[in-house]
Coordinates of C-alpha atoms in Angstrom, one line a residue:
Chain A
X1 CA 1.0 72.3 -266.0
X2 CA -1.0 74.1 -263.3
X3 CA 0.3 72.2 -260.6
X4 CA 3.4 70.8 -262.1
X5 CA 5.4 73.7 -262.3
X6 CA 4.7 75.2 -258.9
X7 CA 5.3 71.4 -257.6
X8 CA 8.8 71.5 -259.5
X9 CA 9.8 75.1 -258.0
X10 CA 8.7 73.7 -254.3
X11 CA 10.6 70.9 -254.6
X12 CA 14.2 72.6 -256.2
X13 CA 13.7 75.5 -253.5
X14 CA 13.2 72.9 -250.6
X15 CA 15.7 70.5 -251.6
X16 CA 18.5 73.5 -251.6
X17 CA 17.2 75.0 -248.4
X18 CA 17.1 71.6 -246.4
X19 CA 20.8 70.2 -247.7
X20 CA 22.1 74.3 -247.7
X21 CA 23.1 73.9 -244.0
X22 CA 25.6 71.0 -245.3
X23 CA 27.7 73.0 -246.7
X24 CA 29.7 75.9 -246.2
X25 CA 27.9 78.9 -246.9
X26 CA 31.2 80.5 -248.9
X27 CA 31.0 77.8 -251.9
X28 CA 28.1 78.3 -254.4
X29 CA 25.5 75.7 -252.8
X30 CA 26.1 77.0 -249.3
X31 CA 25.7 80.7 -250.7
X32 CA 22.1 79.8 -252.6
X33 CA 20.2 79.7 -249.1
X34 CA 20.7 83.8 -248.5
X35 CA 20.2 84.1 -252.6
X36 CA 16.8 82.4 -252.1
X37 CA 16.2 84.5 -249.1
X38 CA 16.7 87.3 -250.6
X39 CA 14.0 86.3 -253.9
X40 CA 11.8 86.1 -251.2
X41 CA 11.9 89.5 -249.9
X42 CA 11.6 90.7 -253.9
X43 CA 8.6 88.6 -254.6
X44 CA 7.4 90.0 -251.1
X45 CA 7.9 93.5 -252.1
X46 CA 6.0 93.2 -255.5
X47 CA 3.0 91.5 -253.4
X48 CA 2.8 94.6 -250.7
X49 CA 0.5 96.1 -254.0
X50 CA -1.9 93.1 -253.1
X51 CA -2.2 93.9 -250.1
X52 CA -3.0 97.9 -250.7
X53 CA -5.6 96.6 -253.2
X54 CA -7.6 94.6 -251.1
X55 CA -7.6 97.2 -247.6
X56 CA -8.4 99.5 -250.3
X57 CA -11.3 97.5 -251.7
X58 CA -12.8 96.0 -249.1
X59 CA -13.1 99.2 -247.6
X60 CA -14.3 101.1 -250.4
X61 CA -16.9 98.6 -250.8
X62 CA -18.0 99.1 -247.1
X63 CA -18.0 102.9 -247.5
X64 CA -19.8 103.3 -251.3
X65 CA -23.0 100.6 -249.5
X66 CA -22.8 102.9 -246.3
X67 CA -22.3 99.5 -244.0
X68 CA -22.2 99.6 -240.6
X69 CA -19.4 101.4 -239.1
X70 CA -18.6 103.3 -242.8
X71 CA -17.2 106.3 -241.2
X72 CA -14.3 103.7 -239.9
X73 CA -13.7 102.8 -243.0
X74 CA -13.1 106.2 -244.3
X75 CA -11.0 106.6 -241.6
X76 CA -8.5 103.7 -242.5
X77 CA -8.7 104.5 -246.2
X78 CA -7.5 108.1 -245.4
X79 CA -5.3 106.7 -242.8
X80 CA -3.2 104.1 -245.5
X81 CA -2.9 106.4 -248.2
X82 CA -2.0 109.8 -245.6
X83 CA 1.0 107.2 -244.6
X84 CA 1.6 105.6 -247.5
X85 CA 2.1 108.4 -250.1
X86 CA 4.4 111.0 -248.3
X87 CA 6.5 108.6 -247.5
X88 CA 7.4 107.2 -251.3
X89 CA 7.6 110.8 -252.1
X90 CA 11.5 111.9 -252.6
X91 CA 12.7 113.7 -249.3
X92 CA 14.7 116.4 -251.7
X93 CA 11.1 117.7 -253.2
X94 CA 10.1 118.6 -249.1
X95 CA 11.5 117.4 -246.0
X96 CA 8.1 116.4 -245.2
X97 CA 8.5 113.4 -247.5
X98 CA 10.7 110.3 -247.4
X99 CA 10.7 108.6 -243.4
X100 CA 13.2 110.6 -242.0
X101 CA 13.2 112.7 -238.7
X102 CA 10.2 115.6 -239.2
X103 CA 8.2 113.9 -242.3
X104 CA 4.8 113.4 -242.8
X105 CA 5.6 109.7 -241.9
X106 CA 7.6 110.4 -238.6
X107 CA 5.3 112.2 -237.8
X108 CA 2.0 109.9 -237.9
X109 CA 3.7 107.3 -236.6
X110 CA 5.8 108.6 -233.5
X111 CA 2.0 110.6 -232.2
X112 CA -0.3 108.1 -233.9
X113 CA 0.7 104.4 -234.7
X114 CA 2.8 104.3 -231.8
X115 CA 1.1 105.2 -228.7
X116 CA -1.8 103.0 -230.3
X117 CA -0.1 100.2 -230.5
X118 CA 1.6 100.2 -227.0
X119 CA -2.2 101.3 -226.1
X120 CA -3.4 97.8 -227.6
X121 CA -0.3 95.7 -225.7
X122 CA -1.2 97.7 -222.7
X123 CA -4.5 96.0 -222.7
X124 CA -2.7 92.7 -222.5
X125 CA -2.9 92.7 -219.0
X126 CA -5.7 92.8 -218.3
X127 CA -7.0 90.1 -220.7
X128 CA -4.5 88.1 -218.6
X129 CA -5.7 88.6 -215.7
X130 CA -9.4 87.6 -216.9
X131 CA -8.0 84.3 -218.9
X132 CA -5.7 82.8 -215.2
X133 CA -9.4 83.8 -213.1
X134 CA -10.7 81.2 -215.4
X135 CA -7.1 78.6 -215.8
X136 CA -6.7 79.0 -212.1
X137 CA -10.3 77.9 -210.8
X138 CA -9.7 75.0 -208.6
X139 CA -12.6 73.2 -209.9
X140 CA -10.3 69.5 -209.7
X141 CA -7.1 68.3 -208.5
X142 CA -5.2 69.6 -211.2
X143 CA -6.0 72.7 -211.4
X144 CA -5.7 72.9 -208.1
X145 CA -2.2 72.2 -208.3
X146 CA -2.1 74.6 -211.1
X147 CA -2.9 77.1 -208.9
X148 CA -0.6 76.6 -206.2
X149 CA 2.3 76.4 -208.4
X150 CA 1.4 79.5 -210.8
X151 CA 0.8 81.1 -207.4
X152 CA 4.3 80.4 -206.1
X153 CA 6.1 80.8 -209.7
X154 CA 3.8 84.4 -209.9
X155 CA 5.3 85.4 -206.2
X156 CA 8.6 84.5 -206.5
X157 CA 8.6 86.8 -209.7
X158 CA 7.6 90.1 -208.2
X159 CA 10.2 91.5 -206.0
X160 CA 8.1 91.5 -202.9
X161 CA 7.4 88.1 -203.3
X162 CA 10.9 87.3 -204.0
X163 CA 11.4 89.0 -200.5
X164 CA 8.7 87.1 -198.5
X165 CA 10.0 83.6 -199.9
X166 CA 13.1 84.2 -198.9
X167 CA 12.0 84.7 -195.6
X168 CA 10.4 81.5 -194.9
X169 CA 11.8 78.3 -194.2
X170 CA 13.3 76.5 -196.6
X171 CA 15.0 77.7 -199.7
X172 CA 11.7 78.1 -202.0
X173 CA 13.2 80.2 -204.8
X174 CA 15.6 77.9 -205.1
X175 CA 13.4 74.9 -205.2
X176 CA 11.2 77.0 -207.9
X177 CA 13.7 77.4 -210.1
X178 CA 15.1 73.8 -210.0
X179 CA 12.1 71.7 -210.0
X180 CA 9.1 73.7 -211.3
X181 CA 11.0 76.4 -213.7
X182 CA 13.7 74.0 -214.6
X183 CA 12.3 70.8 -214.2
X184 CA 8.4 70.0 -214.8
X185 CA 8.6 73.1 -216.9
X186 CA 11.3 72.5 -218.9
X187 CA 10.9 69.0 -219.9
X188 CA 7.4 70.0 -220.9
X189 CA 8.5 72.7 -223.1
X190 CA 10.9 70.6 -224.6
X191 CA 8.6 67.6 -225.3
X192 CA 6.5 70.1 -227.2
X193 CA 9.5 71.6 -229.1
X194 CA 10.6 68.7 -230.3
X195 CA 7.6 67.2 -231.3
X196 CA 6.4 70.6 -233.1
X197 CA 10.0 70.0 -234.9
X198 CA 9.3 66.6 -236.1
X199 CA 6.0 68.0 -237.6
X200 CA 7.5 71.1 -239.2
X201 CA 10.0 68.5 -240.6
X202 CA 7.4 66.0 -241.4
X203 CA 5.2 68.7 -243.5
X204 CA 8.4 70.4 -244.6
X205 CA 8.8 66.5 -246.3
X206 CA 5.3 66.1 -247.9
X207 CA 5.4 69.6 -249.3
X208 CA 8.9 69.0 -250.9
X209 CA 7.4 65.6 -252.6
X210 CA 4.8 67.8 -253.9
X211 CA 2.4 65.0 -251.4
X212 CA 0.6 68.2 -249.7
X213 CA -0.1 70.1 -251.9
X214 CA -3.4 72.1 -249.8
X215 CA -1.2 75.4 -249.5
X216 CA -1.2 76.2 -253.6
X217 CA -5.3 75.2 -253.5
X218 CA -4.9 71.6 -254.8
X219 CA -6.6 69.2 -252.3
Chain B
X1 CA 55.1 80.5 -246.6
X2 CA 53.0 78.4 -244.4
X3 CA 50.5 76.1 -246.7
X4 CA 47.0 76.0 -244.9
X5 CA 44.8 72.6 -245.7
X6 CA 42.0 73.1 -248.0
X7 CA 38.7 73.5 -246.5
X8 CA 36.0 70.9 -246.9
X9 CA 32.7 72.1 -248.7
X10 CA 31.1 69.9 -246.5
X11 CA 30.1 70.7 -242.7
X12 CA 31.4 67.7 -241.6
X13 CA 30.5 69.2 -238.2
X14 CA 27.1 68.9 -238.9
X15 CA 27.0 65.0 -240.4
X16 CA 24.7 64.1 -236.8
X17 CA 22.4 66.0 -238.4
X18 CA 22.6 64.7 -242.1
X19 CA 22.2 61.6 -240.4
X20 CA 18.9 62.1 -238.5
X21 CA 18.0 64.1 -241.5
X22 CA 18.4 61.3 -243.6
X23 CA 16.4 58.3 -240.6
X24 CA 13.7 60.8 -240.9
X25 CA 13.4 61.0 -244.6
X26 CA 13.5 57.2 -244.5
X27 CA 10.5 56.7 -242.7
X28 CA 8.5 58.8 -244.0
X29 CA 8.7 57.5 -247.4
X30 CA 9.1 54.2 -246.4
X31 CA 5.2 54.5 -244.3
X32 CA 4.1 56.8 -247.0
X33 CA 5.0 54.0 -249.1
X34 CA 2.9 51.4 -247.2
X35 CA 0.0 53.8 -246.5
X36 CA -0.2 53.9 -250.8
X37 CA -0.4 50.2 -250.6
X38 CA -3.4 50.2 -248.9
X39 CA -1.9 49.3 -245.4
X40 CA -4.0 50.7 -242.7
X41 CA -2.3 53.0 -240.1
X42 CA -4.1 53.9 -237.1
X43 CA -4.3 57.6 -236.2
X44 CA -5.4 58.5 -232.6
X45 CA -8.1 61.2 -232.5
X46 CA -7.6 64.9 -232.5
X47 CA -10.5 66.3 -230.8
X48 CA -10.2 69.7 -231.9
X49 CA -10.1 68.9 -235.3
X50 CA -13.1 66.6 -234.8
X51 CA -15.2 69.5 -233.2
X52 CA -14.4 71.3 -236.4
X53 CA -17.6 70.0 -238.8
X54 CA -19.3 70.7 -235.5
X55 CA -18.1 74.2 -234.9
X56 CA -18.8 75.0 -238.6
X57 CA -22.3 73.2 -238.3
X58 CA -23.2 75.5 -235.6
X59 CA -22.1 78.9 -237.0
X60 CA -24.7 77.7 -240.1
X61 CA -27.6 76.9 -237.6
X62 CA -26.6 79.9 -236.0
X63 CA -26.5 82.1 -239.7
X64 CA -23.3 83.8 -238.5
X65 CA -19.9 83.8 -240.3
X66 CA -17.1 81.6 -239.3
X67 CA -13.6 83.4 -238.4
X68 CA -10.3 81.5 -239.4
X69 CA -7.3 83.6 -238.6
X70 CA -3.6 81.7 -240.1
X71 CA -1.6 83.2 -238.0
X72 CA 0.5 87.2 -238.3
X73 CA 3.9 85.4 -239.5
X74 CA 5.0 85.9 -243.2
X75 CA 4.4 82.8 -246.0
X76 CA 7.8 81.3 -245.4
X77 CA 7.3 80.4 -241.7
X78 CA 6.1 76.3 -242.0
X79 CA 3.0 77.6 -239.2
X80 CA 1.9 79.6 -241.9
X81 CA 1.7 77.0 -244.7
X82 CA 0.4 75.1 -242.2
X83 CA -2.4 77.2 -241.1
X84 CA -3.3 77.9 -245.0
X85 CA -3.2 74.2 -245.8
X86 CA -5.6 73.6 -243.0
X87 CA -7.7 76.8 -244.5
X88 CA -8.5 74.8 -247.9
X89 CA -9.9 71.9 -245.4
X90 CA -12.0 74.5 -243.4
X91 CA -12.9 76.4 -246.2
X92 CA -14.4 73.5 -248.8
X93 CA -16.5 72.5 -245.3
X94 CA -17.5 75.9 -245.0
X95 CA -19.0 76.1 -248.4
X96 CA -21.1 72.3 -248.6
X97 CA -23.0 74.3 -245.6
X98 CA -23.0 77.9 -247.2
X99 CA -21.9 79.5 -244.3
X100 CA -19.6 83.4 -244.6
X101 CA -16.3 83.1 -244.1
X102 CA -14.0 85.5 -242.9
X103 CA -10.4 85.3 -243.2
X104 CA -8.3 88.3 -242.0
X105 CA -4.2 88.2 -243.5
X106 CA -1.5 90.2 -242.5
X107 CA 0.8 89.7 -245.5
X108 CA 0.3 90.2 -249.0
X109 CA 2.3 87.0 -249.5
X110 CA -0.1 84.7 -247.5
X111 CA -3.5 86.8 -248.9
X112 CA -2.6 85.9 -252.6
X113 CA -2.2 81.9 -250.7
X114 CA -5.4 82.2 -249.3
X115 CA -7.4 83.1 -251.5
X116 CA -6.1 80.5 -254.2
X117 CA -7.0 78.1 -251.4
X118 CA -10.2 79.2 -250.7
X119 CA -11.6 79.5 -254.3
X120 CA -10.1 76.2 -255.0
X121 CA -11.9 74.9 -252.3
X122 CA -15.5 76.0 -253.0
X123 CA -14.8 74.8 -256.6
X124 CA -14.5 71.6 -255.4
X125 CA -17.4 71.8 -253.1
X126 CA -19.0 72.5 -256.2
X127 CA -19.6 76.3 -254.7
X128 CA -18.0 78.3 -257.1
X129 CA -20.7 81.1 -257.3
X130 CA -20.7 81.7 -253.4
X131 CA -17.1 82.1 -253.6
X132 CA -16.2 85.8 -252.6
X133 CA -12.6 87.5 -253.4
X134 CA -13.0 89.2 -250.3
X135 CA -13.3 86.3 -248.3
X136 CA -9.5 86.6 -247.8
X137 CA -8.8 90.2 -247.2
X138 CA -5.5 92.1 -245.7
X139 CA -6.8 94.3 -242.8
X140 CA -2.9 95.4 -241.3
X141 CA 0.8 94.6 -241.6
X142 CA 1.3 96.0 -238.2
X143 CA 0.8 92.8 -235.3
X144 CA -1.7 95.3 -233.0
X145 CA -3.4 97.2 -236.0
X146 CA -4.1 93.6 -237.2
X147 CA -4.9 92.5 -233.8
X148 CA -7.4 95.4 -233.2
X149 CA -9.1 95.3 -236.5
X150 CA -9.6 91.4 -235.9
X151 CA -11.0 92.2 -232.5
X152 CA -13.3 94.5 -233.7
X153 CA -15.0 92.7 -236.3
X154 CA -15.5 89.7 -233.4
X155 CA -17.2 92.0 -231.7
X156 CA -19.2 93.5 -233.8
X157 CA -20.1 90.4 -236.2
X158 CA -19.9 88.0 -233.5
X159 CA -18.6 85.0 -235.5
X160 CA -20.2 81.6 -233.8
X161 CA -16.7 79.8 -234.9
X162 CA -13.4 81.7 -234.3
X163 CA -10.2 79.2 -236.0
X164 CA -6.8 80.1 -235.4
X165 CA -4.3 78.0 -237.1
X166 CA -0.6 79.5 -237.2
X167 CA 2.0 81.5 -235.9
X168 CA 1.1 83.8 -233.4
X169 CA 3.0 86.2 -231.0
X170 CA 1.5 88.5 -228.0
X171 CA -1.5 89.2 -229.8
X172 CA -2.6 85.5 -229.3
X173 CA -4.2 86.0 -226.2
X174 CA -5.9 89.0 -227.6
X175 CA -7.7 87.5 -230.2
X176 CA -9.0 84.3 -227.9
X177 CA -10.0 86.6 -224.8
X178 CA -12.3 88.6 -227.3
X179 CA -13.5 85.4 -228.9
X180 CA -14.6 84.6 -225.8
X181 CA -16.2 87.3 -224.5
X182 CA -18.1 87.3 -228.1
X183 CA -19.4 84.2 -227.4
X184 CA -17.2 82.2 -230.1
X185 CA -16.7 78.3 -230.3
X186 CA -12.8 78.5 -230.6
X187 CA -10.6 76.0 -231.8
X188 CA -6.9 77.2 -232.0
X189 CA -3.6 75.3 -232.7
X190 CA -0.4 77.0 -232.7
X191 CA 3.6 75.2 -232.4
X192 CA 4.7 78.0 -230.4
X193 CA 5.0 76.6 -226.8
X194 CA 4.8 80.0 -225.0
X195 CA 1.4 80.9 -226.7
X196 CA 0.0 77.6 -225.8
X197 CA -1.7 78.1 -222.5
X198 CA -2.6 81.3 -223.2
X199 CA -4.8 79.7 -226.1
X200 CA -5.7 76.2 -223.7
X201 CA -7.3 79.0 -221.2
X202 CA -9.4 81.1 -223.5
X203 CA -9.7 78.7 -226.6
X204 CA -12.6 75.3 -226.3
X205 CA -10.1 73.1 -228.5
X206 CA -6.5 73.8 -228.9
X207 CA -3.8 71.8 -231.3
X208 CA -0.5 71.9 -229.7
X209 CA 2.6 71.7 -231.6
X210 CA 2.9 68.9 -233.6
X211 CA -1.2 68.7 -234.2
X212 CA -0.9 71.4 -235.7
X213 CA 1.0 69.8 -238.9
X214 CA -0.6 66.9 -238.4
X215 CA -4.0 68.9 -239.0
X216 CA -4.2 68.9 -242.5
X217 CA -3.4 65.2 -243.3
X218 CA -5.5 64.6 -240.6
X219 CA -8.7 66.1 -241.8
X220 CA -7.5 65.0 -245.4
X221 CA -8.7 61.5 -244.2
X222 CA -6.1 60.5 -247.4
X223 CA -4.1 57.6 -246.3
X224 CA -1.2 58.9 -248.4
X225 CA -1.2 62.3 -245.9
X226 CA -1.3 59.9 -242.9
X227 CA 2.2 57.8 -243.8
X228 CA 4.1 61.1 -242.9
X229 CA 2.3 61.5 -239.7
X230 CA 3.5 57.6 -238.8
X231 CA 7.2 58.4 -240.2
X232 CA 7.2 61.4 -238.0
X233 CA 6.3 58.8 -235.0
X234 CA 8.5 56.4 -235.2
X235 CA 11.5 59.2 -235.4
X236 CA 9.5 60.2 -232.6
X237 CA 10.1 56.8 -231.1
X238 CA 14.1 56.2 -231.3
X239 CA 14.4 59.6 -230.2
X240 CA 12.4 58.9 -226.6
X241 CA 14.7 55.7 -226.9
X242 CA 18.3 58.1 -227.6
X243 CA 17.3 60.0 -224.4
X244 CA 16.3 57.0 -222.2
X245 CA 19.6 55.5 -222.9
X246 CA 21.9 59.1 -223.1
X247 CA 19.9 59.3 -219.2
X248 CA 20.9 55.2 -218.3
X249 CA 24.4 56.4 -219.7
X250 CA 24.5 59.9 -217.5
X251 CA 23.5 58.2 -214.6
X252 CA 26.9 55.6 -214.4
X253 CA 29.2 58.2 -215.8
X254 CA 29.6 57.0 -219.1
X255 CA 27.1 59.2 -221.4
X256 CA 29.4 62.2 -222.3
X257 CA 30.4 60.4 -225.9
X258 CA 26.7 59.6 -226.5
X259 CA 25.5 63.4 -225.6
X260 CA 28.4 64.7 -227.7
X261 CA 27.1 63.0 -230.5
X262 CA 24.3 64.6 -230.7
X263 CA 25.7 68.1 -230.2
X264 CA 24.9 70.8 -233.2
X265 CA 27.4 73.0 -233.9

């Protein structure tokens, strides 16, 4: 009964949302893909307490046996709960609650969270940089080619390549764009896409006939 | 007064699509079918997924934890059930050799999945005592907070085995860089085509697209799993054939019906 009933659920909700684009979305059928949707987002919502539980537990944990790196710890605890509270608090008791414009909220994350996380993105670059040094090593013939071509596709890119291909003989940017971007590229990323489709589809398949059944921890 | 036709409730725009829909569905039963009779279907190695009794074997002789990571998208993205379905394979290999596992979630929806799986699996390892709720923990529901706390615990744990299996977005390269740097075997499989190099540069093993669904059958060694995996090939086949023949048809000027018909609206 365990398994049964899950299996059952899985296999109504996929049958509706695999024959759902068949029909018009303004007759009943159509109309249960968005209703589903929707139960998603509620069951999602009544989860986010999971969530709270465990940062709050883990962490507690961490913090009560003084681990490594406790003061951290602290540090997030006081940062979920400085965030989370004000902002279920009804704005009429103090402007400073709710997640309008000058509340507690706003507030952490406009000068906090924000800058923080276009801090971490930032730092993107430069884990780029390190990860083509080693991609781009022309240690064989392909990756030789590899680097010529991400050479070229970088330069044309940046305006001031742009400018210096344009100058040479030949229309490079042109042949960029049509063979390498357009072509080789293109045909690759499709060949991907459609394969990854077929296996979405494929899994989407053995999940519906209850076959996989790994993701509800039955093996 | 002008009388309008009655609309169909069908998308009758759409039947291509039923139709493939249907082909598809076909074949996989039908070799899903076969494969439950006991015919054998060959599967052509996945070395990633090979390497990953290996990589686990290591972070055991190693006595460090082993990091899977199921991607930052929510439970209802297929990469996600994906990445958790493979989670129960890694996880049940994890416990025959006793080694930590760590799994970091960014949704409440896919930590409640997780950690079903993982108990589940060290019960059938026969593990049940080692099994720890906070295996599976939620560390941020915002992508960078997630990716930074992930980050930090590689470096400060240094995990021999680093797994992603999922969605993942900008922070892909994040996590794998670090890996690196920490030292990590990384195996990483993702069906997002624009994260893919960014993993084949930084990652020792990477599943791209489709092995990524094919993961968990895969390691499942159950020749039930596999009959899907052959359905989704020979699909795989009469499309290659549909585009060698809508080319044949381009080239002599004759393949705008063909192309049309395969048109989605």
């Amino acid at each position: 009964m365990r398994t049964t009933i899950p299996i059952i659920v899985a296999f109504l909700s996929g049958l509706v949302l695999a024959l759902a684009p068949f029909f018009r979305e303004d007759n009943w059928f159509g109309g249960l893909k968005q209703e589903l949707t929707e139960w998603l987002i509620i069951v999602g919502g009544f989860t986010l307490l999971l969530g709270v539980v465990s940062i709050t537990r883990v962490n507690w944990t961490a913090v009560t046996r003084r681990k490594e790196g406790w003061g951290y710890k602290v540090l997030t605890l006081v940062a979920v709960f400085a965030m989370a509270i004000p902002s279920v608090l009804s704005p009429e008791w103090s402007t400073l609650f709710g997640r309008a414009d000058g509340s507690i909220y706003d507030w952490l994350f406009v000068n906090l969270q924000s800058p923080m996380m276009a801090t971490m993105f930032a730092t993107l670059a430069f884990y780029i940089a390190s990860a083509a040094y080693r991609a781009f090593r022309a240690r064989s013939v392909e990756a030789t080619i590899l680097l010529i071509t991400a050479t070229l596709v970088m330069l044309w890119r940046v305006p001031m390549g742009e400018w210096i291909l344009e100058r040479l003989p030949g229309d490079i940017p042109y042949l960029l764009n049509t063979y390498i971007m357009g072509g080789a590229n293109m045909a690759v990323q499709r060949g991907i896409i459609i394969g990854a489709a077929l296996g979405a589809a494929s899994m989407s398949l053995r999940i519906i006939l209850g076959i996989e059944r790994t993701y509800m921890g039955k093996g | 007064m002008a009388q309008t036709e009655p609309q169909s409730v069908f998308r009758l725009d759409r039947i291509n699509a039923l139709i493939l829909v249907a082909v598809f569905s076909a074949a996989v039963l039908l070799y899903t079918k076969w494969a439950k009779e006991g015919k054998p279907l060959f599967l052509r190695k996945i070395p990633g997924l090979d390497a990953v009794e290996e990589a686990v074997g290591r972070a055991t002789e190693m006595g460090r934890p082993v990091l899977f990571v199921p991607g930052i998208a929510e439970l209802d993205e297929i990469e996600t059930i994906a990445g958790v379905s493979i989670l129960g394979r890694v996880a049940k290999i994890v416990a025959q050799y006793d080694t930590p596992l760590t799994v970091p979630v960014r949704y409440p929806l896919v930590l409640a999945a997780a950690q079903e799986v993982v108990e589940q699996s060290y019960i059938e390892a026969g593990k049940k005592d080692n099994y720890d709720r906070d295996t599976v923990k939620y560390v941020a529901g915002e992508q960078f907070a997630f990716t930074a706390n992930v980050n930090g615990y590689m470096m400060r744990e240094r995990p021999a085995t680093n797994i992603y299996m999922g969605a993942f977005f900008a922070e892909s390269l994040l996590l794998a860089e670090t890996g690196n740097a920490a030292g990590s075997i990384q195996i990483a499989g993702t069906a997002r085509p624009e994260q893919l190099p960014f993993f084949i540069a930084a990652c020792d093993y990477t599943l791209m697209g489709e092995e990524l669904y094919a993961a968990s059958a895969y390691l499942s060694h159950e020749p039930i799993m596999t009959g899907g995996l052959k359905g989704q090939d020979f699909v795989k086949m009469i499309i290659v054939i549909c585009i060698l023949v809508g080319v044949a048809l381009a080239i002599f000027g004759y393949g705008n019906w063909f192309i049309d018909s395969f048109t989605a609206s």
